[in-house]
Coordinates of C-alpha atoms and ligand atoms in Angstrom, one line a residue:
M24 CA 104.0 26.8 -81.1
A25 CA 101.1 24.3 -80.1
P26 CA 98.2 26.0 -80.0
S27 CA 97.2 27.0 -76.3
R28 CA 93.9 24.9 -74.3
P29 CA 90.8 26.8 -74.1
H30 CA 89.8 28.6 -71.2
V31 CA 85.9 28.1 -70.4
L32 CA 83.7 30.4 -69.1
I33 CA 80.8 28.6 -66.4
V34 CA 77.8 30.9 -66.1
G35 CA 75.9 28.9 -63.1
G36 CA 76.9 27.8 -59.8
G37 CA 74.6 25.0 -59.7
I38 CA 75.3 21.3 -58.8
G39 CA 75.9 21.2 -62.7
G40 CA 78.1 24.3 -63.2
L41 CA 80.2 23.3 -60.4
F42 CA 81.0 19.7 -61.0
A43 CA 81.8 20.6 -64.8
A44 CA 83.9 23.3 -63.0
N45 CA 85.6 21.0 -60.9
A46 CA 86.0 18.1 -64.0
L47 CA 87.7 21.1 -66.0
T48 CA 90.3 21.7 -63.6
A49 CA 91.4 18.6 -63.0
G50 CA 92.0 17.9 -66.5
G51 CA 94.3 20.9 -66.3
I52 CA 91.9 23.6 -67.8
E53 CA 91.7 27.2 -67.1
V54 CA 88.0 27.9 -65.9
S55 CA 85.9 30.3 -64.1
V56 CA 82.0 29.9 -62.9
Y57 CA 80.2 32.9 -62.3
E58 CA 77.0 32.8 -60.5
Q59 CA 74.0 35.3 -59.5
A60 CA 73.5 34.5 -55.8
P61 CA 75.2 36.7 -53.9
A62 CA 77.1 33.1 -51.9
I63 CA 76.5 29.8 -53.2
G64 CA 74.5 28.2 -51.5
E65 CA 71.3 25.5 -51.5
I66 CA 67.7 24.9 -49.6
G67 CA 67.4 22.8 -47.8
A68 CA 66.5 19.5 -49.5
G69 CA 68.2 16.7 -50.6
V70 CA 69.5 15.2 -53.6
F71 CA 70.3 11.2 -55.2
L72 CA 73.5 10.4 -56.2
T73 CA 73.4 7.1 -58.3
P74 CA 76.6 5.2 -59.8
N75 CA 76.4 6.4 -63.4
S76 CA 77.4 10.2 -61.4
V77 CA 79.8 8.7 -57.9
R78 CA 82.0 7.2 -60.5
H79 CA 82.6 10.3 -62.1
L80 CA 83.0 11.6 -58.3
Q81 CA 85.1 9.5 -57.6
R82 CA 86.8 10.0 -60.4
I83 CA 88.3 13.4 -59.8
G84 CA 89.0 12.4 -55.7
L85 CA 85.9 13.4 -54.1
E86 CA 84.5 10.1 -53.2
P87 CA 85.7 10.2 -49.2
A88 CA 83.6 13.5 -49.6
V89 CA 80.5 11.7 -50.8
Q90 CA 81.0 8.8 -48.4
K91 CA 81.7 11.2 -45.2
W92 CA 78.6 13.9 -45.9
G93 CA 76.0 11.3 -48.0
A94 CA 74.4 8.3 -46.7
R95 CA 74.6 4.9 -48.4
V96 CA 71.3 3.7 -49.2
G97 CA 71.6 -0.2 -49.7
R98 CA 69.2 -3.7 -50.4
E99 CA 66.3 -2.9 -47.9
S100 CA 65.1 -0.2 -49.9
R101 CA 62.1 -1.0 -51.1
Y102 CA 58.6 0.1 -53.2
F103 CA 55.4 -0.2 -51.2
R104 CA 52.1 0.0 -51.9
H105 CA 50.0 3.3 -50.2
D106 CA 49.1 1.1 -47.7
G107 CA 52.6 -0.2 -46.7
A108 CA 52.4 -3.2 -49.0
P109 CA 55.8 -4.1 -50.1
I110 CA 55.9 -4.0 -54.0
A111 CA 59.9 -5.0 -54.7
P112 CA 63.2 -4.1 -54.1
V113 CA 64.7 -0.7 -55.2
Q114 CA 68.2 -1.3 -57.6
V115 CA 70.6 0.1 -55.3
T116 CA 73.8 -1.0 -57.8
D117 CA 75.2 -1.2 -61.1
S118 CA 74.9 -4.8 -62.5
S119 CA 78.7 -5.5 -60.9
G120 CA 77.0 -4.7 -57.1
W121 CA 79.3 -1.5 -56.7
N122 CA 76.7 0.2 -54.6
A123 CA 77.3 3.9 -54.8
T124 CA 73.9 5.1 -54.3
F125 CA 74.1 8.2 -51.8
G126 CA 71.3 10.7 -50.3
M127 CA 73.0 14.2 -49.4
H128 CA 71.8 17.3 -48.4
R129 CA 72.2 19.4 -51.8
A130 CA 74.2 22.3 -50.0
D131 CA 76.6 19.8 -49.0
L132 CA 77.4 18.9 -52.1
V133 CA 77.7 22.1 -53.4
D134 CA 79.2 22.9 -50.7
M135 CA 81.5 19.9 -51.7
L136 CA 81.9 21.0 -55.0
A137 CA 82.7 24.4 -54.2
N138 CA 85.4 24.1 -51.9
A139 CA 87.3 21.5 -53.9
L140 CA 87.8 24.3 -56.8
P141 CA 90.8 26.6 -56.7
A142 CA 89.8 29.6 -54.7
G143 CA 89.1 32.5 -56.6
T144 CA 87.2 30.0 -59.7
V145 CA 83.9 31.2 -58.7
R146 CA 82.5 34.3 -58.7
T147 CA 79.2 35.6 -57.0
G148 CA 76.9 38.3 -57.7
H149 CA 77.4 38.0 -61.7
R150 CA 73.9 38.0 -62.8
C151 CA 74.4 37.0 -66.7
S152 CA 72.4 39.3 -68.7
G153 CA 73.7 39.4 -72.3
F154 CA 76.2 37.4 -74.3
E155 CA 77.7 37.8 -78.1
Q156 CA 80.2 35.3 -79.7
D157 CA 82.5 36.0 -82.7
G158 CA 85.2 33.7 -84.3
D159 CA 87.8 34.4 -82.0
A160 CA 86.4 34.8 -78.4
A161 CA 82.7 34.7 -76.7
R162 CA 82.2 37.4 -74.5
V163 CA 79.0 37.2 -71.6
S164 CA 77.9 40.4 -69.4
F165 CA 76.8 40.9 -66.2
A166 CA 73.7 43.2 -64.3
N167 CA 76.3 44.1 -62.3
G168 CA 78.2 46.0 -64.8
A169 CA 81.2 43.5 -64.9
A170 CA 81.8 41.5 -68.7
A171 CA 84.2 38.9 -69.4
E172 CA 85.6 37.0 -72.1
A173 CA 86.2 33.5 -72.9
D174 CA 87.3 30.5 -75.8
V175 CA 84.3 29.0 -74.6
V176 CA 80.9 29.4 -72.4
I177 CA 79.1 26.7 -71.1
A178 CA 75.1 27.8 -69.7
A179 CA 74.7 25.8 -66.7
D180 CA 72.0 28.2 -65.5
G181 CA 69.3 25.5 -64.8
I182 CA 65.7 25.2 -66.5
H183 CA 65.4 29.4 -67.0
S184 CA 68.5 29.7 -68.2
E185 CA 69.3 32.9 -69.4
L186 CA 71.8 31.9 -72.2
R187 CA 69.7 29.0 -74.1
P188 CA 67.9 31.6 -76.2
Y189 CA 71.0 32.1 -77.7
V190 CA 71.3 28.7 -79.2
F191 CA 67.7 27.9 -79.3
P192 CA 64.8 29.4 -80.2
P193 CA 62.9 30.0 -76.8
S194 CA 60.0 27.7 -75.7
S195 CA 57.9 27.6 -72.5
P196 CA 58.5 24.3 -70.2
V197 CA 55.7 21.5 -70.0
F198 CA 54.1 21.5 -66.9
H199 CA 53.0 18.6 -65.1
G200 CA 50.2 18.9 -63.0
S201 CA 51.7 18.0 -59.9
V202 CA 53.6 19.4 -57.2
A203 CA 56.1 18.4 -54.5
Y204 CA 56.5 19.5 -51.3
R205 CA 59.7 18.2 -50.0
G206 CA 61.4 19.0 -46.7
L207 CA 64.1 17.4 -43.5
V208 CA 63.1 16.0 -40.5
P209 CA 66.1 15.8 -37.9
H210 CA 66.3 11.6 -37.0
T211 CA 66.5 12.0 -33.4
R212 CA 62.8 13.2 -33.8
V213 CA 61.8 9.8 -35.4
P214 CA 64.8 7.4 -34.2
H215 CA 63.9 4.4 -34.7
W216 CA 63.1 5.6 -38.7
P217 CA 66.3 3.6 -40.7
T218 CA 68.6 5.4 -42.0
D219 CA 69.8 3.1 -44.8
R220 CA 67.5 2.7 -47.1
W221 CA 65.2 4.6 -50.1
Q222 CA 61.3 4.1 -49.4
M223 CA 58.5 4.6 -51.7
W224 CA 54.8 4.3 -51.4
L225 CA 52.9 4.5 -54.4
G226 CA 49.6 5.7 -54.6
Q227 CA 46.6 6.8 -56.8
G228 CA 47.9 10.1 -58.3
R229 CA 50.5 10.5 -55.8
H230 CA 53.3 9.4 -54.2
F231 CA 55.5 10.1 -51.4
L232 CA 59.5 8.8 -51.0
T233 CA 62.0 9.4 -47.9
F234 CA 66.1 8.9 -47.6
P235 CA 68.2 9.7 -45.5
V236 CA 71.2 12.5 -45.9
R237 CA 73.8 13.9 -43.9
A238 CA 75.3 10.5 -42.7
G239 CA 72.1 9.6 -42.0
Q240 CA 71.9 12.7 -39.1
L241 CA 68.0 14.0 -41.8
L242 CA 65.7 12.4 -43.8
N243 CA 65.1 13.8 -46.8
Y244 CA 60.7 13.6 -47.5
V245 CA 59.0 14.2 -51.0
G246 CA 55.0 13.7 -51.1
F247 CA 54.3 13.9 -54.2
V248 CA 50.4 15.1 -55.2
P249 CA 48.2 16.0 -58.3
T250 CA 47.1 20.3 -58.3
D251 CA 45.2 22.3 -60.5
E252 CA 47.3 25.2 -60.0
K253 CA 49.6 26.2 -62.6
M254 CA 52.1 27.1 -60.4
K255 CA 55.7 29.2 -61.2
E256 CA 58.2 27.2 -61.4
S257 CA 59.9 27.9 -58.0
W258 CA 61.8 24.9 -56.1
S259 CA 61.1 26.5 -52.7
A260 CA 57.6 28.3 -52.2
P261 CA 56.6 27.8 -48.8
G262 CA 54.1 25.0 -48.4
D263 CA 51.5 24.3 -45.6
P264 CA 52.7 21.1 -43.3
N265 CA 48.8 20.6 -42.5
V266 CA 48.3 20.7 -46.0
L267 CA 50.6 17.9 -46.5
R268 CA 49.1 16.0 -43.5
Q269 CA 45.8 15.8 -45.0
E270 CA 47.5 14.7 -48.8
F271 CA 48.3 11.7 -47.3
A272 CA 45.9 10.8 -44.6
G273 CA 45.3 7.3 -44.8
W274 CA 48.8 6.2 -45.9
D275 CA 50.5 3.6 -44.1
P276 CA 51.1 5.1 -40.4
R277 CA 54.6 5.1 -41.2
I278 CA 54.2 8.3 -43.6
Q279 CA 52.0 10.3 -40.7
E280 CA 54.4 8.9 -38.3
L281 CA 57.0 11.8 -40.2
L282 CA 54.8 13.9 -41.2
R283 CA 53.9 14.6 -37.6
E284 CA 57.4 16.0 -37.5
V285 CA 57.6 18.6 -40.4
Q286 CA 57.3 21.8 -39.2
V287 CA 57.9 23.8 -42.6
T288 CA 58.0 22.3 -45.5
F289 CA 58.5 23.6 -49.5
R290 CA 56.1 23.3 -52.5
W291 CA 57.9 22.8 -55.9
A292 CA 55.9 22.1 -59.1
L293 CA 56.8 19.8 -62.0
Y294 CA 58.1 20.8 -65.3
D295 CA 60.0 19.3 -67.9
R296 CA 61.0 20.3 -71.4
E297 CA 60.8 18.6 -74.6
P298 CA 64.4 17.7 -75.5
L299 CA 66.4 20.5 -77.8
P300 CA 67.1 19.4 -80.9
L301 CA 70.8 21.8 -80.9
W302 CA 72.6 22.9 -77.3
T303 CA 75.2 24.3 -79.7
R304 CA 76.1 27.6 -80.8
D305 CA 79.7 27.7 -81.9
R306 CA 81.3 28.5 -79.0
L307 CA 78.5 28.1 -76.4
S308 CA 77.0 25.1 -75.4
L309 CA 74.1 24.2 -72.9
L310 CA 74.7 21.8 -69.5
G311 CA 72.5 20.3 -67.0
D312 CA 69.1 22.2 -66.5
A313 CA 69.5 24.9 -69.4
A314 CA 69.9 21.9 -72.0
H315 CA 67.9 19.0 -70.6
P316 CA 65.4 19.9 -67.5
M317 CA 64.0 16.3 -66.4
L318 CA 61.2 15.5 -64.3
P319 CA 62.5 14.0 -60.6
H320 CA 60.6 10.8 -61.5
L321 CA 64.2 8.6 -62.4
G322 CA 66.1 10.7 -59.5
Q323 CA 68.4 11.8 -62.8
G324 CA 68.8 15.7 -62.7
A325 CA 71.7 15.9 -60.5
N326 CA 73.1 12.8 -62.0
Q327 CA 72.9 13.2 -65.6
S328 CA 74.2 16.8 -65.0
I329 CA 77.2 15.1 -63.7
E330 CA 77.9 13.4 -66.7
D331 CA 77.3 15.6 -69.2
G332 CA 80.3 17.9 -67.0
M333 CA 82.3 14.6 -67.5
A334 CA 81.8 14.0 -71.1
L335 CA 82.7 17.4 -71.6
A336 CA 85.5 17.5 -69.3
T337 CA 87.0 14.9 -71.3
I338 CA 86.6 16.1 -74.7
L339 CA 87.8 19.8 -74.2
G340 CA 91.2 18.0 -72.8
R341 CA 92.0 17.3 -76.0
A342 CA 90.6 20.3 -77.7
D343 CA 92.8 23.5 -78.1
R344 CA 91.5 27.0 -78.7
T345 CA 90.8 26.8 -81.9
T346 CA 89.0 23.1 -81.9
A347 CA 87.2 24.2 -79.1
P348 CA 83.9 24.9 -81.6
L349 CA 84.5 20.9 -82.6
A350 CA 84.7 20.1 -79.4
L351 CA 81.4 21.8 -78.2
L352 CA 80.0 19.5 -81.3
A353 CA 81.2 16.2 -80.1
Y354 CA 80.1 16.7 -76.3
E355 CA 76.2 17.7 -77.6
R356 CA 76.1 14.4 -79.9
L357 CA 77.4 12.4 -77.5
R358 CA 74.9 14.0 -74.5
R359 CA 71.8 14.9 -76.5
E360 CA 70.2 11.4 -76.6
R361 CA 71.3 9.3 -74.5
V362 CA 69.7 12.8 -72.1
A363 CA 66.4 12.3 -74.3
Q364 CA 65.8 8.7 -72.9
V365 CA 66.6 9.8 -69.6
Q366 CA 64.2 12.5 -70.3
R367 CA 61.6 10.4 -71.5
G368 CA 62.4 7.6 -69.0
A369 CA 61.4 10.0 -65.9
R370 CA 57.8 11.0 -67.7
E371 CA 57.2 7.1 -68.2
N372 CA 58.4 6.2 -64.9
G373 CA 56.1 9.2 -63.5
M374 CA 52.5 7.0 -64.7
R375 CA 53.9 4.4 -62.9
Y376 CA 54.5 6.0 -59.3
D377 CA 51.5 7.9 -59.6
S378 CA 49.4 4.5 -60.2
A379 CA 48.0 5.5 -63.4
Y380 CA 46.7 2.5 -64.6
S381 CA 43.3 0.2 -64.2
D382 CA 44.7 -3.1 -62.8
L383 CA 48.0 -2.2 -60.2
G384 CA 49.1 -5.7 -60.5
V385 CA 50.7 -4.3 -63.8
R386 CA 52.5 -1.3 -62.2
D387 CA 53.2 -3.8 -59.8
A388 CA 55.0 -5.6 -62.7
E389 CA 56.7 -2.5 -64.5
I390 CA 57.7 -1.4 -60.9
T391 CA 59.7 -4.6 -60.7
A392 CA 61.0 -5.1 -63.9
H393 CA 62.3 -1.6 -64.3
A394 CA 65.5 -2.9 -62.2
E395 CA 66.5 -3.9 -65.2
F396 CA 66.5 0.1 -66.7
R397 CA 67.9 1.2 -64.0
K398 CA 70.8 -1.6 -64.1
R399 CA 72.1 -0.2 -67.5
L400 CA 71.4 3.6 -66.4
Y401 CA 74.2 3.1 -63.4
D402 CA 76.5 0.7 -65.6
Y403 CA 76.8 3.5 -68.2
D404 CA 80.2 5.0 -68.3
V405 CA 80.3 8.1 -70.5
V406 CA 84.3 8.2 -70.1
P407 CA 85.6 5.5 -72.9
Q408 CA 82.7 7.0 -75.2
A409 CA 84.4 10.2 -74.7
E410 CA 87.4 9.7 -75.3
A411 CA 86.6 8.2 -79.0
A412 CA 84.4 11.3 -79.3
A413 CA 87.9 13.5 -78.2
G414 CA 90.1 11.5 -80.7
A415 CA 88.0 11.8 -84.0
L416 CA 88.8 15.3 -83.1
V417 CA 93.0 15.0 -83.6
Ligands
FAD523 C1 66.9 24.2 -55.1 C2 66.8 23.5 -56.4 C3 65.8 22.5 -56.1 C4 66.1 21.1 -57.2 N1 65.6 19.5 -56.8 C5 65.8 18.8 -57.2 C6 65.0 17.6 -57.0 O1 64.6 17.4 -55.8 N2 65.1 16.5 -57.4 C7 65.2 16.7 -59.2 O2 65.4 15.7 -59.7 N3 66.0 18.2 -59.8 C8 66.2 19.1 -58.5 N4 66.2 20.1 -58.8 C9 67.0 20.0 -60.1 C10 68.8 19.6 -60.3 O3 68.8 19.7 -59.4 C11 68.9 19.7 -61.5 O4 68.7 18.8 -62.7 C12 70.5 19.1 -61.5 O5 71.2 19.6 -59.8 C13 71.0 20.3 -62.3 O6 70.9 21.6 -62.2 P1 72.1 22.6 -62.6 O7 73.1 22.9 -62.4 O8 71.7 22.2 -64.8 O9 70.8 23.8 -62.7 P2 70.5 24.5 -61.1 O10 70.2 23.3 -60.4 O11 69.7 24.9 -61.7 O12 71.4 25.6 -61.3 C14 71.4 26.7 -61.6 C15 72.9 27.7 -61.5 O13 72.7 28.8 -61.8 C16 72.5 30.1 -61.5 N5 71.6 31.1 -62.3 C17 70.8 31.1 -62.9 N6 70.8 32.1 -63.9 C18 72.0 33.2 -63.7 C19 72.6 33.6 -64.3 N7 71.3 34.4 -65.5 N8 73.5 34.0 -64.6 C20 74.3 33.5 -63.7 N9 74.1 32.5 -62.7 C21 72.6 31.7 -63.0 C22 71.4 29.5 -60.4 O14 72.0 30.8 -59.4 C23 71.8 28.3 -59.7 O15 72.6 28.1 -58.9 C24 66.6 21.2 -57.9 C25 67.3 22.6 -59.1 C26 67.7 23.3 -57.7 C27 67.9 25.1 -58.0

């Protein structure tokens, strides 16, 4: 009798865990997702999808939903100096000219991914609190007293991952001395604001980003500013809209106009981690922020977690219960260097965005030249390499 396909248990129902569950399900693999929150949900903020992940959403049939809920950003996207002088266009396509760049409300993306799964796949109210494994299976225990067993456990439980220490000794995240204010403004409050573009203003030690979400009904803004305060790693601490307005006083009048309409804002402290040398321990592997939290300066946190999920599903699709641990090692080998490059690239780009240059002409030239890096980032398709890695298993 042929050995059976592995059953996969995912801890964490964020963008990474939910996409991986969809990709595994599409490949005919049985999967369960355990999420600590009482209900699947997200904060009021945007996320930016780029061609290197949209091609995988397309593969599993979700591109129409992205087009419906997202807001495509096009060729009018620009970088500006803080006063509004244009610097360069923003790369919004891959090399073939495919304009698959979308702003999405985080809640819309998470709902879209959760609703696409078979009923009963996601179990909320389950906070993972323990893990053990032997040669035959892996077991997860939860704070509510429940326990579950699987052939493979995927830790998609974010930057504070409970499961990461079962793979690699605990380490502290790196604080980058800046905080992002963010939120959403209804387009009806600034009706002449364009809804077809991603725009960023760059100044000394700070930068400001906007893009549309929810088919252009809402505008997402993020204001990155320096801070001495070593904030708790939170995605959603309340912020003061007046302090935010003060931070960008004297910048392009368009920013002032948008910020006048901000009534509620959240603060998000910027942390990442050094690339991990190991993601896998036998039947347990890390995915998304649990493996590689990164700074947002390439907009790749969610996109890389989607690449992870597609690679994992492609490789596990060729494995059975016995070869599953080898498949996890192949997944890790395929992903680690690509993601480490993006982690490092996000740090470098943050220096450009915060204008850490004595000569702004050099910064502007680098911003212009960065389009080539973006093309390579967006051209990448993880599936052919994952198929080759999976082929080596059999
Ligand atoms: C609220 C929020 C806002 C973000 N904003 C941005 C942004 O603006 N730009 C950017 O680049 N990146 C942002 N990120 C990061 C980006 O979303 C991630 O890089 C990407 O989505 C991959 O995330 P993930 O699914 O691996 O982890 P996360 O999105 O952190 O999801 C982890 C999930 O695991 C759950 N979980 C955690 N611990 C346990 C446990 N013990 N048991 C069960 N479940 C558990 C959490 O509740 C959460 O649902 C944000 C993340 C969050 C959570």
